[in-house]
mmCIF file of C-alpha atoms in Angstrom:
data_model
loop_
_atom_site.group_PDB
_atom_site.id
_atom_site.type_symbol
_atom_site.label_atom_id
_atom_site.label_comp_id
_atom_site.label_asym_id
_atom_site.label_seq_id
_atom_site.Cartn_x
_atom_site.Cartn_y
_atom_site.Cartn_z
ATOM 1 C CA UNK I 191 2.244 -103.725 -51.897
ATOM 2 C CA UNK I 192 4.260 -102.328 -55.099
ATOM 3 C CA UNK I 193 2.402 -99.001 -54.305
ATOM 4 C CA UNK I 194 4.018 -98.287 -50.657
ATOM 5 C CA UNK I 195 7.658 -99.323 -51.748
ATOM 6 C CA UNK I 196 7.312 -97.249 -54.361
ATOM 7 C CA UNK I 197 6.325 -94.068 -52.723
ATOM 8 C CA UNK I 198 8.250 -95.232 -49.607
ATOM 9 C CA UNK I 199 11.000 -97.012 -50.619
ATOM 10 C CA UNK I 200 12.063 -97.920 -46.815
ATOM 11 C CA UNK I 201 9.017 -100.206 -46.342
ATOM 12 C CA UNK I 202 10.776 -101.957 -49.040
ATOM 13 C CA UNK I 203 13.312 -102.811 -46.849
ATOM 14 C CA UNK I 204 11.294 -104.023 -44.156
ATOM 15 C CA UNK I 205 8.986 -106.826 -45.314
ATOM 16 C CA UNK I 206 6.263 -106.775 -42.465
ATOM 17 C CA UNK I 207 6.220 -103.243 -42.465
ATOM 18 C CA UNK I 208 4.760 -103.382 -46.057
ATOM 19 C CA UNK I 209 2.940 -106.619 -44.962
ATOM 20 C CA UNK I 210 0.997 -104.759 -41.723
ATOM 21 C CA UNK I 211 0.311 -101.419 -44.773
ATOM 22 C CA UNK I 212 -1.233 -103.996 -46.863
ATOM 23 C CA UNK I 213 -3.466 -105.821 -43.763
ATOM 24 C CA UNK I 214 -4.492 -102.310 -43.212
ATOM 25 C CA UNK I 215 -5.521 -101.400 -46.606
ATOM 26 C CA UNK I 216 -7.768 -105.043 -47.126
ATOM 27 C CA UNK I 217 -9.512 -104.052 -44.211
ATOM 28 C CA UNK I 218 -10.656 -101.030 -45.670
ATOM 29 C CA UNK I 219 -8.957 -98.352 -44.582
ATOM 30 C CA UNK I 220 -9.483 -94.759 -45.939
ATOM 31 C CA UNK I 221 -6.768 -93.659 -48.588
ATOM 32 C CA UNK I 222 -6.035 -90.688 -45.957
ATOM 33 C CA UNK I 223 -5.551 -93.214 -43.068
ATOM 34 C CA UNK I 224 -3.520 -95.992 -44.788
ATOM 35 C CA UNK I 225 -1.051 -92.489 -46.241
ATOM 36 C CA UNK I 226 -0.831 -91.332 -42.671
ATOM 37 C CA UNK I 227 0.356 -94.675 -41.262
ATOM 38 C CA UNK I 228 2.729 -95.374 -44.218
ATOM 39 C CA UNK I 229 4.164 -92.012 -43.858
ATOM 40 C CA UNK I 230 4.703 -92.057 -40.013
ATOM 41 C CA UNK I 231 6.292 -95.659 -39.915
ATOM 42 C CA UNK I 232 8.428 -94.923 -43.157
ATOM 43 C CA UNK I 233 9.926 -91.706 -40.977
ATOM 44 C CA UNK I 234 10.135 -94.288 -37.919
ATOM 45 C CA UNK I 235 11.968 -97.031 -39.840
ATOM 46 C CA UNK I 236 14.071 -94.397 -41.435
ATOM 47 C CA UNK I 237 15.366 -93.423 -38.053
ATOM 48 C CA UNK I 238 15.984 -97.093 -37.288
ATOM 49 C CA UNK I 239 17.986 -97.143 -40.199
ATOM 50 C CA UNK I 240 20.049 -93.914 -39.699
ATOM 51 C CA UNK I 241 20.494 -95.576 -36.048
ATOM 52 C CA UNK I 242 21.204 -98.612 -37.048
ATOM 53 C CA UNK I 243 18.136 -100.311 -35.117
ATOM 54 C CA UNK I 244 16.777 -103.722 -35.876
ATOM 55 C CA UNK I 245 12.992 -102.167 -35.838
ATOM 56 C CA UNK I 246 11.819 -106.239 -35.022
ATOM 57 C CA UNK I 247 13.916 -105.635 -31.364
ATOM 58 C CA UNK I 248 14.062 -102.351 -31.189
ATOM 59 C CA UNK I 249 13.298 -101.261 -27.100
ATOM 60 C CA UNK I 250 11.540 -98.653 -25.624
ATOM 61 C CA UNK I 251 14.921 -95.996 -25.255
ATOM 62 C CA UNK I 252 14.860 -96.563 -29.294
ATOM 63 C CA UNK I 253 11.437 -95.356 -28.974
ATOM 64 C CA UNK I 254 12.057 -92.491 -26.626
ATOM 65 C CA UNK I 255 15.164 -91.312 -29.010
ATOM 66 C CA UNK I 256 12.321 -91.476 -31.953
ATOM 67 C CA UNK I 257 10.299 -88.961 -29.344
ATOM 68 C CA UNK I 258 13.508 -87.032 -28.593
ATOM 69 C CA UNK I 259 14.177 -86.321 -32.211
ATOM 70 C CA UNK I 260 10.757 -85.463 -33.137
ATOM 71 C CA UNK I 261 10.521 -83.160 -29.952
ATOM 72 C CA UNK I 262 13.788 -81.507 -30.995
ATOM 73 C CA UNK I 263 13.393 -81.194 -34.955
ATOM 74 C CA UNK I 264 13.177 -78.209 -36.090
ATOM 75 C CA UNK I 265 9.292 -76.414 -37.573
ATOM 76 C CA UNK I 266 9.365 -76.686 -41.339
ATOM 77 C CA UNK I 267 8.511 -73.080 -41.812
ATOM 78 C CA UNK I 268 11.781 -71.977 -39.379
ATOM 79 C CA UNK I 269 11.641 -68.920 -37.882
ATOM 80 C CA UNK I 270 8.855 -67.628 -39.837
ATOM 81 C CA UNK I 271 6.735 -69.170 -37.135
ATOM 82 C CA UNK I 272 6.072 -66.484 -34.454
ATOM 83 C CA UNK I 273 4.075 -67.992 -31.472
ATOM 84 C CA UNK I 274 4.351 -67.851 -27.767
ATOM 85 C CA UNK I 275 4.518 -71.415 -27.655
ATOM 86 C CA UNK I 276 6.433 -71.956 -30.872
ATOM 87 C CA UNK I 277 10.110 -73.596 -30.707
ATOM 88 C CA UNK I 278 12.239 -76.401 -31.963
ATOM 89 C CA UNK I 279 10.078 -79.396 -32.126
ATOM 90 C CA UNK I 280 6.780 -80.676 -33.664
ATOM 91 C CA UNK I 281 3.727 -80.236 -31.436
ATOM 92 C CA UNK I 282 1.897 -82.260 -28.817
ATOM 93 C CA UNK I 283 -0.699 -83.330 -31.194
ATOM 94 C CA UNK I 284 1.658 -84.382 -34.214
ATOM 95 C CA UNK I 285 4.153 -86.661 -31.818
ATOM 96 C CA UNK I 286 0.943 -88.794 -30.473
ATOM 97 C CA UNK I 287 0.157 -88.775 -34.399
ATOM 98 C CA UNK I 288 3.467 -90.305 -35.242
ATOM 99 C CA UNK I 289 3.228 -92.675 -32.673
ATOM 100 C CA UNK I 290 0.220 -94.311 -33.548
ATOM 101 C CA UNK I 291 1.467 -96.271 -36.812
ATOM 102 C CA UNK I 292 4.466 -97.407 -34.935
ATOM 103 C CA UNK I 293 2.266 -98.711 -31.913
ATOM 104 C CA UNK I 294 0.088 -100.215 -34.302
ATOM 105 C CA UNK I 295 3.160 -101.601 -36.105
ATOM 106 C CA UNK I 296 4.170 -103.335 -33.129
ATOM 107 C CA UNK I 297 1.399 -105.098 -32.145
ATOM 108 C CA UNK I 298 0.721 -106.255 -35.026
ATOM 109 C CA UNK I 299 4.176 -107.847 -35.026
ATOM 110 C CA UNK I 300 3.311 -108.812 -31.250
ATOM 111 C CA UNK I 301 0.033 -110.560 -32.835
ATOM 112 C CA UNK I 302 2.053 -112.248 -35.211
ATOM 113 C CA UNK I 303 4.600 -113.540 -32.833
ATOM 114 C CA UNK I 304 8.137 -111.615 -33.739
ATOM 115 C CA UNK I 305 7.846 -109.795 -30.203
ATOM 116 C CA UNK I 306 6.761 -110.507 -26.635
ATOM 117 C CA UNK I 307 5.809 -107.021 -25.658
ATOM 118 C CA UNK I 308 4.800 -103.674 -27.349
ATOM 119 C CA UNK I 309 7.696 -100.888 -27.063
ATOM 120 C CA UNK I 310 5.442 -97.976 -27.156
ATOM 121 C CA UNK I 311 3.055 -98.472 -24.764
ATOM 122 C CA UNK I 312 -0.115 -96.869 -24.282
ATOM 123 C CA UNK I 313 -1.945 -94.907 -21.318
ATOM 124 C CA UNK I 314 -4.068 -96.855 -19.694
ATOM 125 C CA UNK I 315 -7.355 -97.207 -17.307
ATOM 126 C CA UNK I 316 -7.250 -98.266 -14.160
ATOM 127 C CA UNK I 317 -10.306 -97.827 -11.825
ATOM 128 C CA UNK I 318 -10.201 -96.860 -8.259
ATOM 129 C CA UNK I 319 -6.657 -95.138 -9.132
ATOM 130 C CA UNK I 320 -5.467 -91.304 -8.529
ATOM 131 C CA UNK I 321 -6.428 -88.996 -11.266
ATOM 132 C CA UNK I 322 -9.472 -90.695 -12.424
ATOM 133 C CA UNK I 323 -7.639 -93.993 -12.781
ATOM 134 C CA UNK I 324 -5.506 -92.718 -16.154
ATOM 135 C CA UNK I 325 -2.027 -93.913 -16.389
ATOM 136 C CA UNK I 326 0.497 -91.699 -18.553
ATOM 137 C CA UNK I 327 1.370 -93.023 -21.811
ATOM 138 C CA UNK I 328 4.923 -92.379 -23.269
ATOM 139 C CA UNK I 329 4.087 -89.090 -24.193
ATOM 140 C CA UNK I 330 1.694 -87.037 -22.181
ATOM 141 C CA UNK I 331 -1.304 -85.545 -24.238
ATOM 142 C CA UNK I 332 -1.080 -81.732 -23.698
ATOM 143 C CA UNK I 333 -4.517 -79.812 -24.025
ATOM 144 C CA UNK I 334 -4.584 -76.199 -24.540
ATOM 145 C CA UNK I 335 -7.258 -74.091 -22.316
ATOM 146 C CA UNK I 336 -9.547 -72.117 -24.426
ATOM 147 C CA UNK I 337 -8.168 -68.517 -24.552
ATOM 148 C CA UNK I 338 -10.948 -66.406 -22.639
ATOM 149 C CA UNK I 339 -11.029 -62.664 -24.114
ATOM 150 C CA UNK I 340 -9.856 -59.666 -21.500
ATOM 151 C CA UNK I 341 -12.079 -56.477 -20.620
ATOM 152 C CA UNK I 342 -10.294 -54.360 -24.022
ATOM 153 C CA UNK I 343 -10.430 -58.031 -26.798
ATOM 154 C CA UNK I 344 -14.403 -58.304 -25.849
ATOM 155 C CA UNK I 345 -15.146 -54.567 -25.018
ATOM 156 C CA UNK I 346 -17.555 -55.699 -21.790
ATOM 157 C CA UNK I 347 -16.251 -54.535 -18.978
ATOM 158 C CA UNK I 348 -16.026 -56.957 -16.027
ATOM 159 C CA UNK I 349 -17.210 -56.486 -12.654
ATOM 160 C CA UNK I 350 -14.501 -55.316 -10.370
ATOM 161 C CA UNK I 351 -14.398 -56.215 -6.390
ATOM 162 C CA UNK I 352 -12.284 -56.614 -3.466
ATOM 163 C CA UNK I 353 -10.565 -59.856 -3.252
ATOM 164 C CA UNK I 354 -12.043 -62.066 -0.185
ATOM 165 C CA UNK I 355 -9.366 -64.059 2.040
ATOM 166 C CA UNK I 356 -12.325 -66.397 1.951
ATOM 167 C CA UNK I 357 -11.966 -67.313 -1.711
ATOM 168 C CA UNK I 358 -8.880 -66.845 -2.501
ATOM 169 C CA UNK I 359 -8.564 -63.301 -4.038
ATOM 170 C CA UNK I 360 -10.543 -64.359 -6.727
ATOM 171 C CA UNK I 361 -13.551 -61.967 -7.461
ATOM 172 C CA UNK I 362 -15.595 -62.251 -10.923
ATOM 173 C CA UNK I 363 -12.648 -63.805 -12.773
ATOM 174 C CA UNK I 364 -10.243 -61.195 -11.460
ATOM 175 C CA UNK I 365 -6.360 -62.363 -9.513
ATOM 176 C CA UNK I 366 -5.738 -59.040 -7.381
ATOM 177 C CA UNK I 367 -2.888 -58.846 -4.747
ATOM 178 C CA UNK I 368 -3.778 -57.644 -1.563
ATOM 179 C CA UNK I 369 -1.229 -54.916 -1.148
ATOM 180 C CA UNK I 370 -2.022 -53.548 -4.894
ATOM 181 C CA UNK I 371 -4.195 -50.432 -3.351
ATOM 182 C CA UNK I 372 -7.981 -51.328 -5.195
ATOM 183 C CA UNK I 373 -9.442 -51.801 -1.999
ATOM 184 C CA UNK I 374 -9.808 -48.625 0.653
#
């Protein structure tokens, strides 16, 4: 337990915090894993901190300012970073990887009896349901499309037609208005 508080002194501060590292170390944990976790809730219980949040009874708007500020933080590298989806804010990806040592966190505090509910929540599955039964979790996992090369990135042309009514102007991959003047 010496090891966390020394390389995060804020678990320290919070005695089941370093208690639910060290459960999660005995049971084996990689060295990666147990970093990741002790990293992610030290940032979490920092903001408590800086907010002056009792993490024990903290609710789920605490949580959603933890989201907020990790949505709105700014990239490490600045403006160096030039992508069309680029911005303030960490990704998608990175916020559902914060969030998992603080869910975890809180049920194991829920297991241990300091709390009646979990503030994070998860998505969830519910059969028979609307969109395959999912439920949203607090923040909604983004995927990215695969990026599909154009006639001039792959160099194969692709087949060119006029668009149908019948399906929708699409033709071989191709979105055409009707007015544009490639069908005579």
């Amino acid at each position: 337990m010496m090891v966390f508080t020394e390389k995060w002194p804020v678990l320290g501060r919070y005695e089941q915090a370093a208690v639910w590292l060290t459960v999660w170390t005995d049971l084996g944990r990689a060295p990666r894993t147990i970093d990741a976790y002790g990293r992610g809730l030290a940032e979490y219980l920092t903001m408590c901190e800086r907010e002056s949040v009792d993490p024990v009874t903290a609710n789920r708007a605490h949580i959603a300012a933890y989201v907020r500020e990790l949505s709105s933080r700014p990239h490490r590298r600045g403006a160096n970073v030039i992508s069309i989806d680029s911005g303030a804010g960490l990704a998608n990806a990175t916020i559902q990887q914060r969030l998992v040592p603080v869910r975890l966190f809180y049920d194991f505090l829920m297991e241990e009896g300091l709390r009646d509910s979990n503030p994070v929540g998860r998505g969830r599955y519910t059969p028979g349901r609307r969109n395959g039964g999912q439920q949203r979790g607090l923040v909604p996992r983004l995927t990215k499309l695969p990026w599909i090369p154009g006639e001039q990135q792959s160099g194969v042309p692709q087949k060119r037609g006029c668009p149908s009514p019948r399906k929708g102007g699409l033709i071989c991959g191709n979105v055409r208005r009707y007015d544009d003047g490639a069908c005579a």
